[in-house]
Coordinates of C-alpha atoms in Angstrom, one line a residue:
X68 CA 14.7 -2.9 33.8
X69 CA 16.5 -4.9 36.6
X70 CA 19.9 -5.2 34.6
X71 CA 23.6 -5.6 36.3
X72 CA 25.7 -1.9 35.7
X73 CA 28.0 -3.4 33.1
X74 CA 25.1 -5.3 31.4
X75 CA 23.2 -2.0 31.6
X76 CA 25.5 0.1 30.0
X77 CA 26.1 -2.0 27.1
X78 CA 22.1 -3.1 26.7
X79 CA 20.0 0.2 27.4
X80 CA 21.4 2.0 23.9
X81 CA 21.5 -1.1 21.8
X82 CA 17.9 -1.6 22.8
X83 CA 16.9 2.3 22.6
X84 CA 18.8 2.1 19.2
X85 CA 16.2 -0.9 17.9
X86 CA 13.3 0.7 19.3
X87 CA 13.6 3.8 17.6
X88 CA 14.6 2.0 14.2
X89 CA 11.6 -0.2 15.0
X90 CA 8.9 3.1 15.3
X91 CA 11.0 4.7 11.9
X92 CA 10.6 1.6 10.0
X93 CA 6.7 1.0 10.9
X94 CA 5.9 4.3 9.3
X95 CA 8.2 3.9 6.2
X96 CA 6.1 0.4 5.9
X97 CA 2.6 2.0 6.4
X98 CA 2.9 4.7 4.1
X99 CA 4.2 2.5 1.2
X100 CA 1.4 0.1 2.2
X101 CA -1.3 3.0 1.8
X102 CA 0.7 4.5 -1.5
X103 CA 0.1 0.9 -3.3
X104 CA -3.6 0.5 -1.9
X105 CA -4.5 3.6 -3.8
X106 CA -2.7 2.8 -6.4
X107 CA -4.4 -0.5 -6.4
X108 CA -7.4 1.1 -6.0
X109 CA -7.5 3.6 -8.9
X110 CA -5.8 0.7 -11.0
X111 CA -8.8 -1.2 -10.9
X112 CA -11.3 2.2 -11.6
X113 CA -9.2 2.7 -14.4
X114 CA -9.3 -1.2 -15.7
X115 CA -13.7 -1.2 -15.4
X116 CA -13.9 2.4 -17.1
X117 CA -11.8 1.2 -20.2
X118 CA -14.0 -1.9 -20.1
X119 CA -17.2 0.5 -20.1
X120 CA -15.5 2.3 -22.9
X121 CA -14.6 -0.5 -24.6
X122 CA -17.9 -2.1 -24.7
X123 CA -19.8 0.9 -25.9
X124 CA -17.5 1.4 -29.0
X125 CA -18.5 -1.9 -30.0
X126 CA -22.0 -1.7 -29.4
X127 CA -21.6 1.9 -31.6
X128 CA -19.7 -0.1 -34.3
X129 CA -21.6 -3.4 -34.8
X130 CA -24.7 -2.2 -33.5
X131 CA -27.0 -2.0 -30.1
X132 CA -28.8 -5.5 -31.1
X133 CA -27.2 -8.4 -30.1
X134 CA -26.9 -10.9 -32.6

């Protein structure tokens, strides 16, 4: 970077400051992304297994005819 010494000395921290924060942050923000894909994920196993559940406890209760 062609900065001025003044401009330099106040710039060159601030921006290594805001970088670093930037890399910190983009991990924090992929791993919660990933944690509530997964969770999303096994949500939705969970929801069409209770629904295979739920359907073969009625078809044992009224019956494997359909009527």
């Amino acid at each position: 970077m062609n900065l001025p010494g003044p401009l330099a000395i106040i710039l060159v921290p601030m921006i290594f400051v805001i970088e670093l924060a930037g890399l910190l942050i983009r991990h924090v923000v992929l791993a919660v992304r990933l944690l509530a894909n997964m969770f999303a994920g096994h949500l939705v196993l969970a929801v069409i297994v209770s629904f295979i559940i739920a359907s073969f406890k009625t078809m044992l209760i009224c019956g494997w005819e359909s009527r």
